[in-house]
Amino acid sequence: MAGSQESDHRDGIAPLATLFKDCLNSFERLCAATAESQQVGGELLCSTVHGCFSKFRMWGNDTGAPDGSLDYALRKSSHLQQTTKDLLGDLISTLCTMCENVEATHAPSLSNKESSLSSQPDGAGLVMSRRASSDSDTSLQQSADDVEEIVNCLIKLIPALQDPAPQDIYSKQASPDEAKDDIELVAKFFPKASSLLTNRLGFANWKRKQFVQKLNSRNHPDESSKQIPSGKKNNGNGQELSTSLDNSRSDYQTRFSSHRTDTGRSSTSSTSVVESIFSQPAFSAGHSVASFSDSDTMAAWNQDDTPKFHYEIPKPPVVLGSRSTFDCPYCGQTILFGVQITSEEDWAQHVFKDLEPYQCTFDGCVRADKMFGIREEWFQHELDYHRLLKVWFCQACAHEFDQREPFEIHLREKHKTDSSHLPVMVSLCQRYSEKTIPRQNCPFCGTSSMAPQQLKEHVADHMEQLALMTIQNEVGSDIYSASIEAVGIYKTELIKDFIKKQQDDYFMQPVKGPADDSTDDPAPFFADDSEDEAVDVIAERPIVKAGGVNRTVRPSLRRNPDSYTRKVSSYLQSQQTNSKVEKFLDTQSELGDQSNIPAPLDPPDHHLTDDTSQLQDLVAPLPPFRTKPPPRNEDFVGRAEDLTKIHSALSVPGNVCVLSGVGGIGKTETAIEYSYRYEGAYSHIFWVNAESAVSCMDSYSLIATHLIVAEDDMAYEQSRLTTLGREFLEQTETRWLIVFDNVNIWSDILEYLPTDPHRTHGSILITARKSNLNFLASLKCQSIELGALNLEEGRQLLLLSMQPNLDPRHLRSHPEYKLAGEIATLAERLPLALAHIAGYLQVSKCTLTDFVQLWNERRRHTKALAQPSIYPVRSTDRALETVWNIGLREVTIDARELLNILAFLDSETIQRNLLVGEHEEPLLDFLHSHQTFRYKRMITELSCRRLILVKDQDGQEILSIHRSLQQKILEDIDKDAQKREEVFAQAFSLVRKRFPLPSPIQVPEPEKWPVCKDNLPHVLRLQTVVTENLPSILPSVEVARLLSDGGINLWERGMTNEGLRLLRSAEAILDQLKSDESQLRANIHIIIALLIQDYGFSYIAESKDRIEKALQIRKDHLSHTRPYLYTRDHDILLHNAWSDYGCVLLQYNKHIEAEPIFRRCLVKYHEWGNETEIPYEYYKFNHHTAFCRLYHGDFAEAIKLAEEGLRMVTLATGQSSATSKTRFDLACIVLQSGDLTRALELHQQVLKSNLKQHGKFSFLTLQSYYAVGALHAYRGELADAERIMSKALSLESMRKGSWPEAAVARTEFHLSQILTQQGKDLDEAQQLASRARAVLAHILPLNPLDCGSVEAADELALFDHVQPVFDGRFTGRTLLKYVSKHAS
């Protein structure tokens, strides 16, 4: 009975929970009705309704709607709350209408349910009625479509509902001066705090006041002066400074039963654990809920006659222990006291969760505006991002080094590490220190030398006091008003007392020293996490012990999925909101701009009042963080309307804007100008050069290297850096803009986009020549095609480019104003053409009159020589052609030679050190480092003529040239065969010198990557020139070798597709030349074979063929080479080929042939060195031979070898991807031995490691998800197995192509078996099985393996058989008996 009353009361205080329950009832009724009325709507209708019902329940679980959590979460987001209410109301209405239609067509079977229909809650606001229509089928299907649309809208709102933007804290009636006063007060309370910190906390206090004022006016519209509840504060003379809500309980004080111990912690206290958002779950061991206020010290404050005071937590307006309700004055929610709040601790937690008093105290924090309601979450943020020390850790010696240099010396002297391997070892060993965090100072009062736990409580108390101050004296408080407006000496004494109290708070008793570190380590933080939760924990966090932070490892990218607020596009579109600070300025300052678009960052308006200007200085956002920012063009003019359109398109997060137009129209320059003019709208601006795959990858990876990982951390594969960058865009709360410049096709940038841009806080700007990039239909994309400048803008660009000091307001009085307009018209008002004309005029000193005459002469000459064409020529192309015909003719010989070379290189990143060097070739003498003056003269001329752009990037001089000009130069060069070959040879020689050679034994050398990365765009440019025959270049073996080297370097970084394209191009050149460069061919064969293995089992045959060819080349080389010329490198390459061939044999289950090969390789390994010297080679032997023993059924020996292989690969590579793969294979072998428990533990470890190293969409991570799910299924834990496999399939659906179809089919089939065993979702199970069998039927004929020995009834074994041997073939339990028997 009590439970029923509580439920009924919940309905009254949580409207969204009530509506959710009504929807559930309506769904259940409709499902029952459609099940009994099969003739109405058919199976399709039933399927749609049940699918929507499942999605709706999932929505409720994800948002917390059933228990009232959603109502609480939306307490500061009234618009989002109303939007959700409207959707739920529409859903109830539609469901009820469908019930009426179904019942009307099938009345007999539903007659018993009519009474229950009439008992629907009043919240539905509907009365069921019978009706019948001849077109009931059409009506029902339309209603079902409406239900599906509403449910989909609710699902899209999930990210915003999980962490909604607190928009209600901004009051349109508030004056900006209020924030200024709050900031000033915080600064006076804490004079030692930094200005950024005081601004941040003062602004936060102002926001709290606005929200509480709004609640007070809403709850008491006729009592605006009514004081909100407060505790007592004493000024030292016994005078009470504030009144309570209820005078009858004036003697109440907020005290807690726990007491503080010597270490600053509290003993165990009785707390209630209420499964509701209104009461925070009990703190973990060692964290006192009483830390909100210390009872002992509080008593001292209340009884002390000295002039001290301390703000107490306001008491609840009802008696503790009573079962009654009240409206919380701090969140506006109706609280059920005695159920949701059962103790003083519960009330204290609720108050602080409402106030959100905690903010990051570090000035440079990128999440400085984030407000935390839970102390532990705030301090965890500071640990993860600011307080942990990064060190270099020697695993062999278990010793940490604070600096890099001593660690390098240690590796060289003690461990004899080869200098060539030193950089990668140093990067692999970098981590967060396991030592206790050193004592630190308080950023508020300056109190020094505090232990981490002590510092946390001390700093948290400061922020809690500031937050309590706002509610203690809000709405009519004399004290707060006096402290701001004028109280003279009393105010000064008040502040001094407050500061002294804060400084003395935690030092009233002697400090006992650091916490004891001898306590045994607790279980890792993920010990109780499910694998489903592991997807969001992509890196380990500090482990908190009883004595404080004891040891730390790499901090996580995010602590949990609720740490980041995301917005749904439909909600944001309705709001048209700006960033928080911008919205504050727009609504508070009343400066006259009534639009929703933030004003550009032009010079400040001097007509503003001083107070307003000062306030803007205090709250204006800092300049955004940028990656690879192109310099702003000071000569940029016009495009105001286009820039406004761009910002309007991007003002809603998640939107995409494509800026298109002909070459030279100014797409890139417009994007650059937008990124600077509207930079105030964004916290991060990322610039990505998308012209080539490598430059796109390189510039995109800067998101990760600048914000997440160390910039010189070469241990990260490129795919992982991409994943980290993408996850940052998906998870960050800050507003970001990413610009993809010079995109050719949509697929070039698809992998770099967030999974669902609409759920992020970002906007995407793309520049491309074509507006139709075939982008995804789900994206909201607006295309803006740039046209020519208007005539006035063309005049302005030309005149200001010629004379930068001209006043734009006086251009009409310029003597050449009319001529400038005439020239702009001749140039088709094309920005590139006008810029080149201005450069020509500046260098040649030609008058505008003379230039018009020259233009007409060149145009007539061009027409006379023009060849007839079947294709129409654009007027803009003719204009550029004329400009270049005039300008290029007068370029000096040296400068023109350099310009020709630049046409063969990547247009955006031409480094000075690529061009200038110790050249020995006569053709490059003009670029010799001894002739730097000659080089400077060339660069000066070309830049003055506006033919190139010179910029500084990371202290390096970088040249860029427009792609249209490159194309023009190549067309001119193509007319002279000798010149064409000469210039290509010059460009090739420059790139070949700078691009490093790969390891002669094909060992990854990550320390070479920085140089490779800088020059790979030029390698790709040369590949394009050669393969597309513009101009017609005869390739050579050396060109093939350069492309092969580039492909190998990309393979080392995990860039499979790009590396494969370069290697196949190199192979095609060798075929074209019919070259017998056998060793180069063997290298290409080996790397391509390794690359295509990741593409699935259908490439096994090609991989085997290539490795056999490479092996034959190596053997022939051995037999035809004199012994004294046959080096150890040759021997290593030969036996590496043998080892690779043995692995291919294992793919074919031919372990009997493979094992002798591995043992012959072991003999060679012993000749080359011991396990310490070449651990990777010994790893290969142990790992591969373990599988041979597995096929024989010798499980004990197989496990022993696999464990030794794991030890060797860890010694060789650390905790790398290879280590995770080896542990995965060990788990598979353990599974075959029958030890399910250990196999599950190993696979769980691999899953967590893969999430950290590769991200959740990686092939390896998805394989680990399946393996863990399969182990749960084999253990009979079907619910866990279902959840994990469903998770894997869900992730794959977000990134199609990330998992081979054979692996997806196996997971679907296994999941169908699990569902069938549970007797649930049988229709879904049947669909999964049918889809999986169709895939298997398609791929089995392509399978080069013999599946004849596998019983047809054992379908799961067939799915296992088509998986790679080292990546999942033995995650099942039955395949081994078939393949080992067949192989024998």
PDB file of N, CA and C in Angstrom, residues 1060-1130:
ATOM      1  N   LEU A1060      48.677   0.595 -49.578  1.00  0.00           N
ATOM      2  CA  LEU A1060      48.429  -0.366 -50.644  1.00  0.00           C
ATOM      3  C   LEU A1060      48.396   0.311 -52.005  1.00  0.00           C
ATOM      4  N   ARG A1061      47.840   1.512 -52.080  1.00  0.00           N
ATOM      5  CA  ARG A1061      47.795   2.213 -53.364  1.00  0.00           C
ATOM      6  C   ARG A1061      49.204   2.551 -53.858  1.00  0.00           C
ATOM      7  N   LEU A1062      50.057   3.009 -52.976  1.00  0.00           N
ATOM      8  CA  LEU A1062      51.431   3.325 -53.380  1.00  0.00           C
ATOM      9  C   LEU A1062      52.176   2.067 -53.807  1.00  0.00           C
ATOM     10  N   LEU A1063      52.029   0.982 -53.090  1.00  0.00           N
ATOM     11  CA  LEU A1063      52.738  -0.261 -53.429  1.00  0.00           C
ATOM     12  C   LEU A1063      52.251  -0.824 -54.759  1.00  0.00           C
ATOM     13  N   ARG A1064      50.966  -0.773 -54.997  1.00  0.00           N
ATOM     14  CA  ARG A1064      50.456  -1.280 -56.289  1.00  0.00           C
ATOM     15  C   ARG A1064      50.914  -0.380 -57.446  1.00  0.00           C
ATOM     16  N   SER A1065      51.018   0.937 -57.191  1.00  0.00           N
ATOM     17  CA  SER A1065      51.550   1.829 -58.230  1.00  0.00           C
ATOM     18  C   SER A1065      53.005   1.483 -58.533  1.00  0.00           C
ATOM     19  N   ALA A1066      53.790   1.213 -57.501  1.00  0.00           N
ATOM     20  CA  ALA A1066      55.188   0.818 -57.705  1.00  0.00           C
ATOM     21  C   ALA A1066      55.271  -0.478 -58.493  1.00  0.00           C
ATOM     22  N   GLU A1067      54.424  -1.406 -58.158  1.00  0.00           N
ATOM     23  CA  GLU A1067      54.414  -2.689 -58.877  1.00  0.00           C
ATOM     24  C   GLU A1067      54.004  -2.495 -60.333  1.00  0.00           C
ATOM     25  N   ALA A1068      53.036  -1.602 -60.580  1.00  0.00           N
ATOM     26  CA  ALA A1068      52.605  -1.340 -61.956  1.00  0.00           C
ATOM     27  C   ALA A1068      53.731  -0.722 -62.782  1.00  0.00           C
ATOM     28  N   ILE A1069      54.545   0.145 -62.160  1.00  0.00           N
ATOM     29  CA  ILE A1069      55.685   0.739 -62.873  1.00  0.00           C
ATOM     30  C   ILE A1069      56.699  -0.338 -63.239  1.00  0.00           C
ATOM     31  N   LEU A1070      56.978  -1.242 -62.318  1.00  0.00           N
ATOM     32  CA  LEU A1070      57.912  -2.338 -62.616  1.00  0.00           C
ATOM     33  C   LEU A1070      57.369  -3.212 -63.741  1.00  0.00           C
ATOM     34  N   ASP A1071      56.068  -3.460 -63.740  1.00  0.00           N
ATOM     35  CA  ASP A1071      55.467  -4.244 -64.825  1.00  0.00           C
ATOM     36  C   ASP A1071      55.580  -3.498 -66.147  1.00  0.00           C
ATOM     37  N   GLN A1072      55.333  -2.182 -66.111  1.00  0.00           N
ATOM     38  CA  GLN A1072      55.422  -1.377 -67.329  1.00  0.00           C
ATOM     39  C   GLN A1072      56.835  -1.395 -67.899  1.00  0.00           C
ATOM     40  N   LEU A1073      57.817  -1.330 -66.995  1.00  0.00           N
ATOM     41  CA  LEU A1073      59.219  -1.329 -67.423  1.00  0.00           C
ATOM     42  C   LEU A1073      59.749  -2.732 -67.679  1.00  0.00           C
ATOM     43  N   LYS A1074      58.955  -3.749 -67.320  1.00  0.00           N
ATOM     44  CA  LYS A1074      59.394  -5.146 -67.404  1.00  0.00           C
ATOM     45  C   LYS A1074      60.732  -5.317 -66.699  1.00  0.00           C
ATOM     46  N   SER A1075      60.794  -4.734 -65.515  1.00  0.00           N
ATOM     47  CA  SER A1075      62.038  -4.703 -64.759  1.00  0.00           C
ATOM     48  C   SER A1075      62.261  -6.017 -64.024  1.00  0.00           C
ATOM     49  N   ASP A1076      63.536  -6.390 -63.896  1.00  0.00           N
ATOM     50  CA  ASP A1076      63.896  -7.598 -63.152  1.00  0.00           C
ATOM     51  C   ASP A1076      64.423  -7.249 -61.762  1.00  0.00           C
ATOM     52  N   GLU A1077      63.988  -6.093 -61.234  1.00  0.00           N
ATOM     53  CA  GLU A1077      64.387  -5.708 -59.890  1.00  0.00           C
ATOM     54  C   GLU A1077      63.710  -6.646 -58.897  1.00  0.00           C
ATOM     55  N   SER A1078      64.289  -7.850 -58.756  1.00  0.00           N
ATOM     56  CA  SER A1078      63.624  -8.909 -58.002  1.00  0.00           C
ATOM     57  C   SER A1078      63.503  -8.577 -56.516  1.00  0.00           C
ATOM     58  N   GLN A1079      64.548  -8.004 -55.907  1.00  0.00           N
ATOM     59  CA  GLN A1079      64.493  -7.730 -54.484  1.00  0.00           C
ATOM     60  C   GLN A1079      63.435  -6.668 -54.172  1.00  0.00           C
ATOM     61  N   LEU A1080      63.318  -5.669 -55.036  1.00  0.00           N
ATOM     62  CA  LEU A1080      62.276  -4.674 -54.856  1.00  0.00           C
ATOM     63  C   LEU A1080      60.906  -5.319 -54.996  1.00  0.00           C
ATOM     64  N   ARG A1081      60.751  -6.200 -55.968  1.00  0.00           N
ATOM     65  CA  ARG A1081      59.480  -6.904 -56.132  1.00  0.00           C
ATOM     66  C   ARG A1081      59.168  -7.762 -54.904  1.00  0.00           C
ATOM     67  N   ALA A1082      60.202  -8.424 -54.371  1.00  0.00           N
ATOM     68  CA  ALA A1082      59.979  -9.266 -53.191  1.00  0.00           C
ATOM     69  C   ALA A1082      59.507  -8.424 -52.009  1.00  0.00           C
ATOM     70  N   ASN A1083      60.125  -7.253 -51.822  1.00  0.00           N
ATOM     71  CA  ASN A1083      59.685  -6.370 -50.737  1.00  0.00           C
ATOM     72  C   ASN A1083      58.224  -5.966 -50.908  1.00  0.00           C
ATOM     73  N   ILE A1084      57.863  -5.635 -52.161  1.00  0.00           N
ATOM     74  CA  ILE A1084      56.481  -5.228 -52.434  1.00  0.00           C
ATOM     75  C   ILE A1084      55.526  -6.391 -52.178  1.00  0.00           C
ATOM     76  N   HIS A1085      55.914  -7.597 -52.628  1.00  0.00           N
ATOM     77  CA  HIS A1085      55.064  -8.771 -52.410  1.00  0.00           C
ATOM     78  C   HIS A1085      54.797  -8.995 -50.921  1.00  0.00           C
ATOM     79  N   ILE A1086      55.843  -8.915 -50.123  1.00  0.00           N
ATOM     80  CA  ILE A1086      55.707  -9.206 -48.701  1.00  0.00           C
ATOM     81  C   ILE A1086      54.771  -8.200 -48.023  1.00  0.00           C
ATOM     82  N   ILE A1087      54.992  -6.909 -48.270  1.00  0.00           N
ATOM     83  CA  ILE A1087      54.185  -5.898 -47.584  1.00  0.00           C
ATOM     84  C   ILE A1087      52.733  -5.937 -48.062  1.00  0.00           C
ATOM     85  N   ILE A1088      52.513  -6.117 -49.365  1.00  0.00           N
ATOM     86  CA  ILE A1088      51.136  -6.227 -49.848  1.00  0.00           C
ATOM     87  C   ILE A1088      50.455  -7.436 -49.230  1.00  0.00           C
ATOM     88  N   ALA A1089      51.177  -8.560 -49.120  1.00  0.00           N
ATOM     89  CA  ALA A1089      50.598  -9.757 -48.512  1.00  0.00           C
ATOM     90  C   ALA A1089      50.182  -9.499 -47.072  1.00  0.00           C
ATOM     91  N   LEU A1090      51.018  -8.771 -46.340  1.00  0.00           N
ATOM     92  CA  LEU A1090      50.678  -8.455 -44.954  1.00  0.00           C
ATOM     93  C   LEU A1090      49.498  -7.492 -44.874  1.00  0.00           C
ATOM     94  N   LEU A1091      49.427  -6.555 -45.820  1.00  0.00           N
ATOM     95  CA  LEU A1091      48.345  -5.578 -45.806  1.00  0.00           C
ATOM     96  C   LEU A1091      46.992  -6.215 -46.114  1.00  0.00           C
ATOM     97  N   ILE A1092      46.940  -7.069 -47.132  1.00  0.00           N
ATOM     98  CA  ILE A1092      45.641  -7.600 -47.565  1.00  0.00           C
ATOM     99  C   ILE A1092      45.116  -8.672 -46.628  1.00  0.00           C
ATOM    100  N   GLN A1093      45.944  -9.162 -45.701  1.00  0.00           N
ATOM    101  CA  GLN A1093      45.439 -10.125 -44.733  1.00  0.00           C
ATOM    102  C   GLN A1093      44.351  -9.503 -43.864  1.00  0.00           C
ATOM    103  N   ASP A1094      44.405  -8.202 -43.689  1.00  0.00           N
ATOM    104  CA  ASP A1094      43.391  -7.516 -42.890  1.00  0.00           C
ATOM    105  C   ASP A1094      42.061  -7.390 -43.626  1.00  0.00           C
ATOM    106  N   TYR A1095      42.045  -7.712 -44.915  1.00  0.00           N
ATOM    107  CA  TYR A1095      40.832  -7.542 -45.701  1.00  0.00           C
ATOM    108  C   TYR A1095      39.914  -8.768 -45.661  1.00  0.00           C
ATOM    109  N   GLY A1096      40.299  -9.812 -44.966  1.00  0.00           N
ATOM    110  CA  GLY A1096      39.434 -10.978 -44.851  1.00  0.00           C
ATOM    111  C   GLY A1096      40.016 -12.205 -45.515  1.00  0.00           C
ATOM    112  N   PHE A1097      39.346 -13.333 -45.254  1.00  0.00           N
ATOM    113  CA  PHE A1097      39.895 -14.625 -45.702  1.00  0.00           C
ATOM    114  C   PHE A1097      39.916 -14.755 -47.222  1.00  0.00           C
ATOM    115  N   SER A1098      39.081 -13.975 -47.947  1.00  0.00           N
ATOM    116  CA  SER A1098      39.041 -14.098 -49.402  1.00  0.00           C
ATOM    117  C   SER A1098      40.339 -13.628 -50.048  1.00  0.00           C
ATOM    118  N   TYR A1099      41.194 -12.940 -49.271  1.00  0.00           N
ATOM    119  CA  TYR A1099      42.485 -12.504 -49.791  1.00  0.00           C
ATOM    120  C   TYR A1099      43.618 -13.444 -49.388  1.00  0.00           C
ATOM    121  N   ILE A1100      43.278 -14.551 -48.709  1.00  0.00           N
ATOM    122  CA  ILE A1100      44.321 -15.475 -48.262  1.00  0.00           C
ATOM    123  C   ILE A1100      45.064 -16.065 -49.451  1.00  0.00           C
ATOM    124  N   ALA A1101      44.323 -16.388 -50.517  1.00  0.00           N
ATOM    125  CA  ALA A1101      44.966 -16.995 -51.681  1.00  0.00           C
ATOM    126  C   ALA A1101      45.979 -16.037 -52.310  1.00  0.00           C
ATOM    127  N   GLU A1102      45.606 -14.751 -52.473  1.00  0.00           N
ATOM    128  CA  GLU A1102      46.556 -13.788 -53.024  1.00  0.00           C
ATOM    129  C   GLU A1102      47.739 -13.594 -52.085  1.00  0.00           C
ATOM    130  N   SER A1103      47.462 -13.570 -50.795  1.00  0.00           N
ATOM    131  CA  SER A1103      48.551 -13.428 -49.832  1.00  0.00           C
ATOM    132  C   SER A1103      49.524 -14.595 -49.935  1.00  0.00           C
ATOM    133  N   LYS A1104      49.004 -15.805 -50.039  1.00  0.00           N
ATOM    134  CA  LYS A1104      49.859 -16.989 -50.158  1.00  0.00           C
ATOM    135  C   LYS A1104      50.682 -16.938 -51.445  1.00  0.00           C
ATOM    136  N   ASP A1105      50.047 -16.535 -52.521  1.00  0.00           N
ATOM    137  CA  ASP A1105      50.743 -16.457 -53.805  1.00  0.00           C
ATOM    138  C   ASP A1105      51.885 -15.443 -53.756  1.00  0.00           C
ATOM    139  N   ARG A1106      51.644 -14.300 -53.151  1.00  0.00           N
ATOM    140  CA  ARG A1106      52.684 -13.268 -53.073  1.00  0.00           C
ATOM    141  C   ARG A1106      53.843 -13.716 -52.182  1.00  0.00           C
ATOM    142  N   ILE A1107      53.542 -14.318 -51.053  1.00  0.00           N
ATOM    143  CA  ILE A1107      54.619 -14.749 -50.165  1.00  0.00           C
ATOM    144  C   ILE A1107      55.429 -15.866 -50.814  1.00  0.00           C
ATOM    145  N   GLU A1108      54.789 -16.752 -51.548  1.00  0.00           N
ATOM    146  CA  GLU A1108      55.538 -17.795 -52.265  1.00  0.00           C
ATOM    147  C   GLU A1108      56.474 -17.185 -53.303  1.00  0.00           C
ATOM    148  N   LYS A1109      55.993 -16.136 -53.994  1.00  0.00           N
ATOM    149  CA  LYS A1109      56.850 -15.478 -54.987  1.00  0.00           C
ATOM    150  C   LYS A1109      58.023 -14.792 -54.303  1.00  0.00           C
ATOM    151  N   ALA A1110      57.735 -14.100 -53.197  1.00  0.00           N
ATOM    152  CA  ALA A1110      58.811 -13.422 -52.469  1.00  0.00           C
ATOM    153  C   ALA A1110      59.821 -14.434 -51.941  1.00  0.00           C
ATOM    154  N   LEU A1111      59.343 -15.534 -51.409  1.00  0.00           N
ATOM    155  CA  LEU A1111      60.242 -16.564 -50.881  1.00  0.00           C
ATOM    156  C   LEU A1111      61.123 -17.131 -51.986  1.00  0.00           C
ATOM    157  N   GLN A1112      60.554 -17.346 -53.155  1.00  0.00           N
ATOM    158  CA  GLN A1112      61.346 -17.878 -54.273  1.00  0.00           C
ATOM    159  C   GLN A1112      62.413 -16.872 -54.696  1.00  0.00           C
ATOM    160  N   ILE A1113      62.068 -15.593 -54.694  1.00  0.00           N
ATOM    161  CA  ILE A1113      63.060 -14.563 -55.034  1.00  0.00           C
ATOM    162  C   ILE A1113      64.189 -14.566 -54.014  1.00  0.00           C
ATOM    163  N   ARG A1114      63.865 -14.691 -52.733  1.00  0.00           N
ATOM    164  CA  ARG A1114      64.896 -14.726 -51.703  1.00  0.00           C
ATOM    165  C   ARG A1114      65.787 -15.958 -51.854  1.00  0.00           C
ATOM    166  N   LYS A1115      65.185 -17.084 -52.165  1.00  0.00           N
ATOM    167  CA  LYS A1115      65.983 -18.309 -52.318  1.00  0.00           C
ATOM    168  C   LYS A1115      66.882 -18.219 -53.557  1.00  0.00           C
ATOM    169  N   ASP A1116      66.332 -17.661 -54.631  1.00  0.00           N
ATOM    170  CA  ASP A1116      67.154 -17.498 -55.836  1.00  0.00           C
ATOM    171  C   ASP A1116      68.322 -16.555 -55.573  1.00  0.00           C
ATOM    172  N   HIS A1117      68.085 -15.547 -54.809  1.00  0.00           N
ATOM    173  CA  HIS A1117      69.156 -14.609 -54.494  1.00  0.00           C
ATOM    174  C   HIS A1117      70.263 -15.301 -53.706  1.00  0.00           C
ATOM    175  N   LEU A1118      69.874 -16.164 -52.796  1.00  0.00           N
ATOM    176  CA  LEU A1118      70.868 -16.915 -52.021  1.00  0.00           C
ATOM    177  C   LEU A1118      71.709 -17.815 -52.927  1.00  0.00           C
ATOM    178  N   SER A1119      71.044 -18.472 -53.859  1.00  0.00           N
ATOM    179  CA  SER A1119      71.774 -19.424 -54.718  1.00  0.00           C
ATOM    180  C   SER A1119      72.629 -18.738 -55.773  1.00  0.00           C
ATOM    181  N   HIS A1120      72.339 -17.497 -56.119  1.00  0.00           N
ATOM    182  CA  HIS A1120      73.077 -16.822 -57.187  1.00  0.00           C
ATOM    183  C   HIS A1120      74.033 -15.749 -56.666  1.00  0.00           C
ATOM    184  N   THR A1121      74.143 -15.621 -55.352  1.00  0.00           N
ATOM    185  CA  THR A1121      75.008 -14.584 -54.778  1.00  0.00           C
ATOM    186  C   THR A1121      76.240 -15.234 -54.160  1.00  0.00           C
ATOM    187  N   ARG A1122      77.406 -14.630 -54.428  1.00  0.00           N
ATOM    188  CA  ARG A1122      78.638 -15.133 -53.828  1.00  0.00           C
ATOM    189  C   ARG A1122      78.552 -14.999 -52.308  1.00  0.00           C
ATOM    190  N   PRO A1123      79.126 -15.981 -51.588  1.00  0.00           N
ATOM    191  CA  PRO A1123      78.991 -15.985 -50.118  1.00  0.00           C
ATOM    192  C   PRO A1123      79.459 -14.701 -49.460  1.00  0.00           C
ATOM    193  N   TYR A1124      80.543 -14.122 -49.960  1.00  0.00           N
ATOM    194  CA  TYR A1124      81.051 -12.925 -49.297  1.00  0.00           C
ATOM    195  C   TYR A1124      80.194 -11.699 -49.579  1.00  0.00           C
ATOM    196  N   LEU A1125      79.283 -11.802 -50.562  1.00  0.00           N
ATOM    197  CA  LEU A1125      78.353 -10.709 -50.850  1.00  0.00           C
ATOM    198  C   LEU A1125      76.988 -10.912 -50.189  1.00  0.00           C
ATOM    199  N   TYR A1126      76.787 -12.114 -49.670  1.00  0.00           N
ATOM    200  CA  TYR A1126      75.497 -12.431 -49.036  1.00  0.00           C
ATOM    201  C   TYR A1126      75.572 -12.010 -47.575  1.00  0.00           C
ATOM    202  N   THR A1127      74.827 -10.961 -47.222  1.00  0.00           N
ATOM    203  CA  THR A1127      74.950 -10.355 -45.896  1.00  0.00           C
ATOM    204  C   THR A1127      73.934 -10.940 -44.921  1.00  0.00           C
ATOM    205  N   ARG A1128      74.109 -10.553 -43.671  1.00  0.00           N
ATOM    206  CA  ARG A1128      73.150 -10.980 -42.645  1.00  0.00           C
ATOM    207  C   ARG A1128      71.764 -10.423 -42.938  1.00  0.00           C
ATOM    208  N   ASP A1129      71.683  -9.215 -43.483  1.00  0.00           N
ATOM    209  CA  ASP A1129      70.375  -8.655 -43.843  1.00  0.00           C
ATOM    210  C   ASP A1129      69.672  -9.536 -44.862  1.00  0.00           C
ATOM    211  N   HIS A1130      70.419 -10.024 -45.834  1.00  0.00           N
ATOM    212  CA  HIS A1130      69.816 -10.938 -46.817  1.00  0.00           C
ATOM    213  C   HIS A1130      69.292 -12.189 -46.129  1.00  0.00           C
TER     214      HIS A1130
END
